[in-house]
Tab-separated table of C-alpha atoms and ligand atoms in Angstrom:
chain	number	residue	atom	x	y	z
A	1	GLU	CA	-31.953	98.245	-23.719
A	2	ALA	CA	-34.595	95.526	-23.481
A	3	PRO	CA	-38.241	96.650	-23.184
A	4	ALA	CA	-39.591	96.364	-19.643
A	5	SER	CA	-42.037	93.678	-20.774
A	6	ALA	CA	-39.320	91.406	-22.217
A	7	PRO	CA	-39.477	87.946	-20.607
A	8	VAL	CA	-36.702	87.364	-18.131
A	9	ARG	CA	-35.153	83.985	-18.742
A	10	ALA	CA	-33.375	82.391	-15.852
A	11	VAL	CA	-30.024	81.315	-17.194
A	12	GLN	CA	-28.650	78.428	-15.247
A	13	SER	CA	-24.983	78.765	-15.842
A	14	LYS	CA	-22.894	75.627	-15.729
A	15	ARG	CA	-20.039	75.469	-13.280
A	16	GLN	CA	-16.642	76.098	-14.833
A	17	GLU	CA	-15.449	72.569	-13.981
A	18	ASP	CA	-18.532	71.080	-15.672
A	19	VAL	CA	-17.949	73.052	-18.889
A	20	ALA	CA	-14.357	71.825	-18.721
A	21	ALA	CA	-15.606	68.250	-18.269
A	22	ASP	CA	-17.535	68.532	-21.576
A	23	GLU	CA	-14.365	69.858	-23.216
A	24	LEU	CA	-12.476	66.963	-21.686
A	25	VAL	CA	-14.742	64.450	-23.444
A	26	ALA	CA	-14.306	66.390	-26.720
A	27	TRP	CA	-10.502	66.315	-26.286
A	28	ILE	CA	-10.529	62.539	-25.752
A	29	LEU	CA	-12.648	62.028	-28.874
A	30	GLU	CA	-10.396	64.342	-30.946
A	31	SER	CA	-7.395	62.382	-29.694
A	32	GLY	CA	-8.800	59.144	-31.081
A	33	GLY	CA	-10.660	57.878	-28.011
A	34	LYS	CA	-14.267	56.681	-27.739
A	35	ALA	CA	-16.864	57.652	-25.184
A	36	ASN	CA	-20.320	56.194	-24.618
A	37	VAL	CA	-20.624	58.438	-21.585
A	38	GLU	CA	-21.054	62.057	-20.599
A	39	VAL	CA	-20.258	63.880	-17.362
A	40	ARG	CA	-23.305	65.038	-15.387
A	41	ARG	CA	-24.436	65.778	-11.862
A	42	ASN	CA	-26.993	63.701	-9.992
A	43	ALA	CA	-29.857	65.139	-7.933
A	44	ALA	CA	-27.527	65.459	-4.913
A	45	GLY	CA	-25.062	67.536	-6.985
A	46	VAL	CA	-22.445	64.786	-7.194
A	47	ARG	CA	-20.725	64.763	-10.561
A	48	GLY	CA	-20.266	61.445	-12.309
A	49	LEU	CA	-20.327	59.503	-15.580
A	50	TYR	CA	-23.599	58.658	-17.345
A	51	ALA	CA	-24.178	56.341	-20.306
A	52	THR	CA	-25.219	58.106	-23.516
A	53	ARG	CA	-26.536	54.848	-24.996
A	54	ARG	CA	-27.243	51.292	-23.962
A	55	ILE	CA	-24.008	49.388	-23.383
A	56	GLU	CA	-24.031	45.594	-23.312
A	57	ALA	CA	-21.868	43.529	-20.949
A	58	GLY	CA	-18.424	43.076	-22.519
A	59	GLN	CA	-18.614	46.274	-24.588
A	60	ASP	CA	-16.326	49.270	-24.066
A	61	ILE	CA	-17.819	52.059	-21.979
A	62	TYR	CA	-15.037	54.322	-23.202
A	63	SER	CA	-11.474	54.158	-24.379
A	64	VAL	CA	-8.850	56.766	-23.527
A	65	PRO	CA	-5.804	56.936	-25.819
A	66	LEU	CA	-2.415	56.675	-24.129
A	67	SER	CA	-1.604	60.217	-25.298
A	68	CYS	CA	-4.260	61.541	-22.881
A	69	ILE	CA	-2.891	59.778	-19.793
A	70	LEU	CA	-0.824	61.642	-17.231
A	71	ASN	CA	1.870	59.255	-15.980
A	72	ALA	CA	2.959	60.109	-12.433
A	73	GLY	CA	5.802	57.608	-12.263
A	74	ASP	CA	6.468	54.550	-10.168
A	75	MET	CA	4.845	53.766	-6.894
A	76	GLN	CA	7.747	54.536	-4.570
A	77	ASP	CA	7.076	58.173	-3.901
A	78	PHE	CA	3.931	59.466	-2.220
A	79	SER	CA	4.273	62.968	-3.695
A	80	LEU	CA	4.632	62.068	-7.398
A	81	PRO	CA	0.942	62.192	-8.417
A	82	THR	CA	0.572	65.489	-6.537
A	83	LEU	CA	3.561	66.977	-8.341
A	84	ALA	CA	2.491	65.598	-11.739
A	85	LEU	CA	-0.866	67.300	-11.360
A	86	LEU	CA	0.631	70.545	-10.070
A	87	ARG	CA	3.071	70.577	-12.998
A	88	GLU	CA	0.167	70.583	-15.463
A	89	MET	CA	-1.784	73.122	-13.403
A	90	HIS	CA	1.180	75.515	-13.595
A	91	THR	CA	2.164	74.850	-17.202
A	92	PRO	CA	0.729	77.468	-19.573
A	93	CYS	CA	-0.836	75.710	-22.596
A	94	SER	CA	-0.486	72.275	-20.994
A	95	ARG	CA	-1.956	69.577	-23.214
A	96	PHE	CA	-3.793	68.444	-20.062
A	97	SER	CA	-5.476	71.822	-19.620
A	98	ALA	CA	-8.984	70.392	-20.172
A	99	TYR	CA	-8.159	67.743	-17.596
A	100	VAL	CA	-6.937	70.072	-14.861
A	101	ARG	CA	-9.733	72.589	-15.495
A	102	ALA	CA	-12.274	69.814	-14.939
A	103	MET	CA	-11.010	69.095	-11.414
A	104	PRO	CA	-13.387	69.765	-8.519
A	105	PRO	CA	-12.607	73.090	-6.803
A	106	PRO	CA	-11.019	73.050	-3.308
A	107	GLU	CA	-14.340	73.456	-1.506
A	108	HIS	CA	-15.613	70.207	-3.057
A	109	GLN	CA	-12.478	68.181	-2.589
A	110	LEU	CA	-11.749	66.199	0.556
A	111	ASN	CA	-9.621	63.375	1.820
A	112	GLY	CA	-6.899	62.836	4.417
A	113	CYS	CA	-4.474	65.105	2.501
A	114	ASN	CA	-6.528	68.237	3.099
A	115	LEU	CA	-8.453	67.311	6.241
A	116	PRO	CA	-8.236	70.264	8.680
A	117	LEU	CA	-5.826	69.417	11.496
A	118	SER	CA	-8.445	70.307	14.102
A	119	TYR	CA	-10.542	67.367	12.786
A	120	VAL	CA	-7.771	64.768	13.063
A	121	PRO	CA	-8.567	63.752	16.685
A	122	LEU	CA	-12.146	63.074	15.544
A	123	LEU	CA	-10.780	60.053	13.664
A	124	GLN	CA	-10.407	58.462	17.144
A	125	SER	CA	-7.780	56.079	15.852
A	126	SER	CA	-4.042	56.345	16.379
A	127	TYR	CA	-3.518	54.542	13.067
A	128	TRP	CA	-5.498	57.071	11.010
A	129	GLU	CA	-4.240	60.033	12.997
A	130	ASP	CA	-0.644	58.919	12.307
A	131	GLN	CA	-1.404	58.440	8.617
A	132	VAL	CA	-2.910	61.880	8.146
A	133	LEU	CA	-0.185	63.599	10.172
A	134	THR	CA	2.535	61.746	8.245
A	135	TRP	CA	1.059	62.902	4.917
A	136	ARG	CA	0.831	66.470	6.238
A	137	SER	CA	4.415	66.343	7.438
A	138	LEU	CA	5.631	65.056	4.043
A	139	LEU	CA	3.836	67.872	2.245
A	140	THR	CA	5.216	70.448	4.677
A	141	ARG	CA	8.749	69.136	4.188
A	142	LEU	CA	8.329	69.046	0.403
A	143	LEU	CA	7.225	72.686	0.511
A	144	GLY	CA	10.097	73.698	2.785
A	145	GLY	CA	12.696	71.948	0.628
A	146	GLU	CA	13.631	69.533	3.434
A	147	LEU	CA	13.178	66.490	1.206
A	148	ASN	CA	15.572	67.779	-1.417
A	149	ASP	CA	17.997	64.887	-1.039
A	150	SER	CA	15.376	62.148	-1.087
A	151	ALA	CA	12.356	63.225	-3.159
A	152	ALA	CA	12.143	61.882	-6.722
A	153	VAL	CA	10.909	65.258	-7.974
A	154	LEU	CA	11.297	68.582	-6.185
A	155	LEU	CA	8.660	71.254	-6.128
A	156	PRO	CA	10.544	73.778	-8.344
A	157	GLU	CA	11.307	70.972	-10.804
A	158	ALA	CA	7.593	70.336	-11.130
A	159	VAL	CA	6.182	73.859	-11.159
A	160	GLY	CA	9.116	76.197	-11.781
A	161	ARG	CA	8.972	79.638	-10.181
A	162	ALA	CA	5.419	78.951	-8.980
A	163	ALA	CA	7.184	77.072	-6.163
A	164	ASP	CA	8.138	80.483	-4.691
A	165	ASN	CA	4.501	81.297	-3.948
A	166	MET	CA	3.219	77.794	-3.331
A	167	THR	CA	1.208	77.387	-0.124
A	168	LEU	CA	0.690	74.297	1.985
A	169	LEU	CA	-3.041	74.600	1.244
A	170	GLU	CA	-2.430	74.368	-2.503
A	171	LEU	CA	-0.174	71.352	-2.014
A	172	GLN	CA	-2.816	69.715	0.177
A	173	TYR	CA	-5.494	70.364	-2.435
A	174	ALA	CA	-3.387	68.865	-5.233
A	175	CYS	CA	-2.500	65.902	-3.010
A	176	SER	CA	-6.171	65.335	-2.195
A	177	LEU	CA	-7.121	65.462	-5.886
A	178	ALA	CA	-4.298	63.256	-7.109
A	179	SER	CA	-4.507	60.632	-4.375
A	180	SER	CA	-8.248	60.190	-4.823
A	181	ARG	CA	-7.964	59.873	-8.620
A	182	TYR	CA	-4.867	57.964	-9.695
A	183	ILE	CA	-4.952	54.297	-10.606
A	184	THR	CA	-2.180	51.741	-10.467
A	185	GLY	CA	-1.984	48.111	-11.356
A	186	GLU	CA	-1.225	45.451	-13.875
A	187	PRO	CA	0.338	45.351	-16.318
A	188	ARG	CA	2.187	48.595	-15.586
A	189	GLN	CA	3.063	49.402	-11.988
A	190	ARG	CA	2.734	53.121	-12.520
A	191	MET	CA	0.542	55.792	-10.959
A	192	LEU	CA	-1.662	56.985	-13.798
A	193	LEU	CA	-4.045	59.916	-13.863
A	194	VAL	CA	-6.590	58.949	-16.499
A	195	PRO	CA	-9.066	61.583	-17.683
A	196	LEU	CA	-12.669	60.369	-17.839
A	197	PHE	CA	-11.826	57.207	-15.884
A	198	ASP	CA	-11.496	59.370	-12.787
A	199	MET	CA	-14.972	60.834	-13.273
A	200	ALA	CA	-16.607	57.543	-12.258
A	201	ASN	CA	-17.952	57.419	-8.716
A	202	HIS	CA	-17.517	54.485	-6.364
A	203	ARG	CA	-20.138	51.785	-6.046
A	204	PRO	CA	-19.166	48.782	-3.930
A	205	GLY	CA	-19.069	45.669	-6.083
A	206	CYS	CA	-19.465	47.585	-9.365
A	207	PRO	CA	-18.606	44.979	-12.030
A	208	HIS	CA	-17.057	47.201	-14.741
A	209	ALA	CA	-13.381	46.481	-15.305
A	210	VAL	CA	-10.335	48.336	-16.584
A	211	ARG	CA	-8.412	46.877	-19.527
A	212	SER	CA	-5.278	48.699	-20.557
A	213	PHE	CA	-2.032	48.454	-22.494
A	214	GLU	CA	-3.252	45.376	-24.389
A	215	ARG	CA	-2.334	44.573	-27.982
A	216	PRO	CA	-3.327	45.464	-30.645
A	217	ASP	CA	-5.272	48.241	-28.850
A	218	PRO	CA	-3.128	49.589	-25.968
A	219	SER	CA	-5.604	52.290	-24.938
A	220	PHE	CA	-7.119	52.544	-21.458
A	221	ARG	CA	-10.634	51.095	-21.566
A	222	LEU	CA	-13.464	50.528	-19.129
A	223	VAL	CA	-15.422	47.431	-20.101
A	224	ALA	CA	-19.007	46.912	-18.961
A	225	GLY	CA	-19.382	44.002	-16.541
A	226	GLU	CA	-23.151	44.105	-16.922
A	227	ARG	CA	-25.644	45.826	-19.229
A	228	ILE	CA	-25.870	49.594	-18.654
A	229	ARG	CA	-29.046	51.384	-19.670
A	230	LYS	CA	-28.921	54.722	-21.498
A	231	GLY	CA	-28.809	57.508	-18.889
A	232	GLU	CA	-27.663	55.183	-16.101
A	233	GLU	CA	-24.701	56.192	-13.936
A	234	VAL	CA	-21.480	54.377	-14.779
A	235	CYS	CA	-19.791	53.313	-11.561
A	236	TYR	CA	-16.386	51.934	-10.683
A	237	SER	CA	-15.446	49.985	-7.562
A	238	TYR	CA	-12.609	51.734	-5.734
A	239	GLY	CA	-12.137	48.563	-3.707
A	240	ASP	CA	-13.881	46.716	-0.958
A	241	MET	CA	-13.512	49.517	1.569
A	242	ALA	CA	-14.731	49.956	5.108
A	243	ASP	CA	-16.036	53.448	5.867
A	244	ASP	CA	-12.876	54.698	7.585
A	245	VAL	CA	-10.830	53.828	4.472
A	246	ALA	CA	-13.387	55.485	2.187
A	247	LEU	CA	-13.431	58.649	4.283
A	248	VAL	CA	-9.674	59.100	4.590
A	249	HIS	CA	-8.940	58.213	0.961
A	250	TYR	CA	-12.000	59.568	-0.873
A	251	GLY	CA	-13.931	61.805	1.504
A	252	ILE	CA	-16.962	59.521	1.335
A	253	LEU	CA	-18.717	56.931	3.472
A	254	ALA	CA	-19.245	54.057	1.152
A	255	GLY	CA	-18.802	50.733	2.858
A	256	GLY	CA	-20.518	49.838	6.102
A	257	SER	CA	-23.085	52.605	6.178
A	258	HIS	CA	-24.973	50.806	3.411
A	259	THR	CA	-25.010	47.393	5.009
A	260	HIS	CA	-27.159	46.088	7.847
A	261	PRO	CA	-25.667	45.712	10.346
A	262	PRO	CA	-23.002	48.288	9.471
A	263	ARG	CA	-19.587	46.929	8.664
A	264	LEU	CA	-16.804	47.253	11.237
A	265	LEU	CA	-14.276	49.962	10.461
A	266	MET	CA	-10.990	48.644	9.132
A	267	VAL	CA	-9.200	49.639	12.346
A	268	ASP	CA	-11.653	47.560	14.421
A	269	HIS	CA	-11.531	44.459	12.216
A	270	HIS	CA	-9.867	41.332	13.615
A	271	LEU	CA	-7.656	41.022	10.511
A	272	PHE	CA	-6.410	44.625	10.638
A	273	ASP	CA	-2.643	44.807	10.966
A	274	PRO	CA	-1.327	48.378	11.286
A	275	GLU	CA	2.132	47.228	10.211
A	276	ALA	CA	0.937	45.569	6.991
A	277	GLY	CA	0.664	48.826	5.047
A	278	SER	CA	-2.564	47.745	3.359
A	279	ASN	CA	-5.790	49.654	3.528
A	280	LEU	CA	-8.010	46.745	2.675
A	281	VAL	CA	-9.085	43.992	4.997
A	282	PRO	CA	-11.464	41.401	3.592
A	283	PRO	CA	-15.039	41.901	4.791
A	284	VAL	CA	-15.084	38.440	6.344
A	285	PRO	CA	-16.760	38.259	9.729
A	286	PHE	CA	-14.884	36.701	12.609
A	287	GLU	CA	-15.769	32.995	12.808
A	288	PRO	CA	-14.462	31.544	16.067
A	289	ALA	CA	-13.144	28.004	15.841
A	290	THR	CA	-13.351	27.559	19.619
A	291	GLU	CA	-15.250	29.049	22.530
A	292	LYS	CA	-11.972	30.526	23.769
A	293	GLU	CA	-11.495	32.401	20.492
A	294	ARG	CA	-15.056	33.707	20.583
A	295	ARG	CA	-14.580	35.026	24.121
A	296	ARG	CA	-11.251	36.618	23.282
A	297	GLU	CA	-12.711	38.476	20.295
A	298	LEU	CA	-15.752	39.519	22.305
A	299	LYS	CA	-13.474	40.885	25.012
A	300	ARG	CA	-11.417	42.802	22.431
A	301	LEU	CA	-14.496	44.400	20.864
A	302	ARG	CA	-16.079	45.256	24.224
A	303	ALA	CA	-12.852	46.929	25.334
A	304	ARG	CA	-12.773	48.917	22.076
A	305	LEU	CA	-16.356	50.051	22.533
A	306	ALA	CA	-15.734	50.924	26.186
A	307	ASP	CA	-12.768	53.124	25.128
A	308	LEU	CA	-14.963	54.918	22.625
A	309	ARG	CA	-17.739	55.409	25.207
A	310	GLU	CA	-15.133	56.930	27.516
A	311	LEU	CA	-14.147	59.342	24.721
A	312	ASP	CA	-17.849	60.187	24.313
A	313	ARG	CA	-18.172	60.916	28.031
A	314	ARG	CA	-15.173	63.250	27.911
A	315	ALA	CA	-16.374	64.923	24.699
A	316	ALA	CA	-19.817	65.556	26.237
A	317	ALA	CA	-18.152	67.760	28.848
A	318	LEU	CA	-16.484	69.900	26.168
A	319	PRO	CA	-17.942	72.314	23.601
A	320	ALA	CA	-19.102	70.545	20.410
A	321	PRO	CA	-16.464	70.436	17.617
A	322	GLN	CA	-16.715	73.544	15.472
A	323	PRO	CA	-16.699	73.332	11.667
A	324	GLU	CA	-13.777	74.928	9.862
A	325	PRO	CA	-15.014	77.351	7.180
A	326	GLY	CA	-15.431	75.417	3.914
A	327	TYR	CA	-15.209	72.057	5.701
A	328	GLU	CA	-18.705	71.849	7.186
A	329	ARG	CA	-19.577	68.701	5.203
A	330	ALA	CA	-16.319	67.087	6.265
A	331	LEU	CA	-17.190	67.541	9.943
A	332	LYS	CA	-20.604	65.957	9.396
A	333	LEU	CA	-18.958	62.988	7.681
A	334	MET	CA	-16.503	62.517	10.530
A	335	LEU	CA	-19.220	62.621	13.183
A	336	ARG	CA	-21.308	60.197	11.122
A	337	LEU	CA	-18.315	57.853	10.938
A	338	GLN	CA	-18.172	57.866	14.747
A	339	VAL	CA	-21.829	56.798	14.918
A	340	ILE	CA	-21.384	54.056	12.305
A	341	ARG	CA	-18.346	52.782	14.191
A	342	ARG	CA	-20.252	52.345	17.435
A	343	GLU	CA	-23.249	50.755	15.711
A	344	ALA	CA	-20.985	48.279	13.932
A	345	LEU	CA	-19.195	47.354	17.171
A	346	GLU	CA	-22.494	46.891	19.019
A	347	ALA	CA	-23.841	44.690	16.224
A	348	GLU	CA	-20.720	42.535	16.157
A	349	ILE	CA	-20.706	42.184	19.946
A	350	GLY	CA	-24.381	41.141	19.711
A	351	ARG	CA	-23.605	38.598	16.978
A	352	LEU	CA	-20.732	37.000	18.898
A	353	GLY	CA	-22.830	36.969	22.083
A	354	ALA	CA	-25.641	35.197	20.238
A	355	LEU	CA	-23.153	32.673	18.811
A	356	GLY	CA	-22.153	31.797	22.377
A	357	LYS	CA	-25.771	31.355	23.472
A	358	ALA	CA	-26.556	29.212	20.425
A	359	ALA	CA	-23.497	27.048	21.115
A	360	LYS	CA	-24.574	26.593	24.763
A	361	MET	CA	-28.098	25.637	23.721
A	362	GLY	CA	-26.736	23.249	21.101
A	363	LYS	CA	-24.583	21.583	23.752
A	364	GLY	CA	-27.478	21.425	26.175
A	365	GLY	CA	-29.707	19.920	23.486
A	366	ALA	CA	-27.066	17.408	22.488
A	367	GLN	CA	-26.601	16.373	26.144
A	368	GLU	CA	-30.357	15.934	26.581
A	369	GLU	CA	-30.405	13.677	23.518
A	370	LEU	CA	-27.657	11.541	25.059
B	1	LIG	C1	-12.335	59.696	-8.823
B	1	LIG	S1	-13.307	61.013	-8.320
B	1	LIG	C2	-14.876	60.703	-9.077
B	1	LIG	C3	-15.436	61.931	-9.792
B	1	LIG	C4	-15.835	63.074	-8.926
B	1	LIG	N1	-17.199	62.915	-8.440
B	1	LIG	C5	-15.726	64.400	-9.675
B	1	LIG	O1	-16.695	65.158	-9.726
B	1	LIG	O2	-14.639	64.711	-10.173
B	1	LIG	C6	-13.487	60.552	-6.635
B	1	LIG	C7	-14.307	61.518	-5.815
B	1	LIG	O3	-15.667	61.470	-6.229
B	1	LIG	C8	-16.547	61.544	-5.109
B	1	LIG	N2	-17.275	60.262	-5.024
B	1	LIG	C9	-16.862	59.062	-5.478
B	1	LIG	N3	-17.770	58.112	-5.245
B	1	LIG	C10	-18.796	58.717	-4.617
B	1	LIG	C11	-20.032	58.253	-4.108
B	1	LIG	N4	-20.398	56.983	-4.187
B	1	LIG	N5	-20.851	59.166	-3.534
B	1	LIG	C12	-20.492	60.466	-3.430
B	1	LIG	N6	-19.323	60.967	-3.897
B	1	LIG	C13	-18.490	60.103	-4.490
B	1	LIG	C14	-15.650	61.759	-3.896
B	1	LIG	O4	-15.542	63.154	-3.697
B	1	LIG	C15	-14.333	61.178	-4.342
B	1	LIG	O5	-13.215	61.718	-3.668
């Protein structure tokens, strides 16, 4: 027994997933990879990648050998990355054990796959509500065996007898993890879960670029697009996303909330086409070629804002939305998205209104000159 006077040292124990993240880096190095980064948390508790030395533009930030990549197959089937991840989570002695142990726990993982159903109406967009409900329905049908004739991989094929006790919540969690972490693209059109790569947080416009499957070195590399100082966070750009896209796909607000005026949500943008199946619209502002076009767009935006104000009026008469246990942060994000949406619409309506006034004044001035 320690004497009563012995100093008591506060031991700050690392979270299990952070210990696993250190082991993940060690595994990549043992497997022949290189890492000029470590995994750490920032002051806000967000985990990310940090440079362990100065890295010049054009140099590798890390390289992950192909043997450490989890290939989730081709891009036809929504559930493949989820099932690939679940397979490793339920495989004793999986070679990806360091990878799956380093995943954020359910309470820190959010996107449209595991959004509580009671929050779905808060998206205030039939497009996003349909998306989230479609994903939920696919997961439910995968769990119930209804997709057995059409799914590329069935649940018992992926996880064996663990399928007997699988819950929808576990499927949603795995779906949320996998869909917010996999990468696809040239030269291989495959959904790849790449350890270490998926520890980098989003920064819009981040210049670092992926190079993979090249010869003579086919490994998966992140190459610095600008100099990175030792200790600096290493970002990755998940795409040029509006805030609604960032929230539903990554559980973050990362587009318009950082710009002044805030950027229109994707679903409010003039180029948004719900049928196109793309989640990216270019952040180009509407530039009317004629006065008629300007008025038409102004009318569209005013009608959109009026619909939202009507929803606000109705919501004010009801009790405030209640957080689901464990999803308190998610509710805050969704309510913040509503505010950003209205601010962005107001700003755009103001801009188009001012364009009209400026055009009128220009005409008046030109007529005076004549
Ligand atoms: C590919 S993972 C990045 C690593 C992740 N932070 C982790 O600890 O495993 C994507 C997730 O990281 C978080 N994330 C990414 N970019 C972020 C940012 N700019 N700010 C806050 N969280 C971010 C979100 O939870 C997102 O779903």
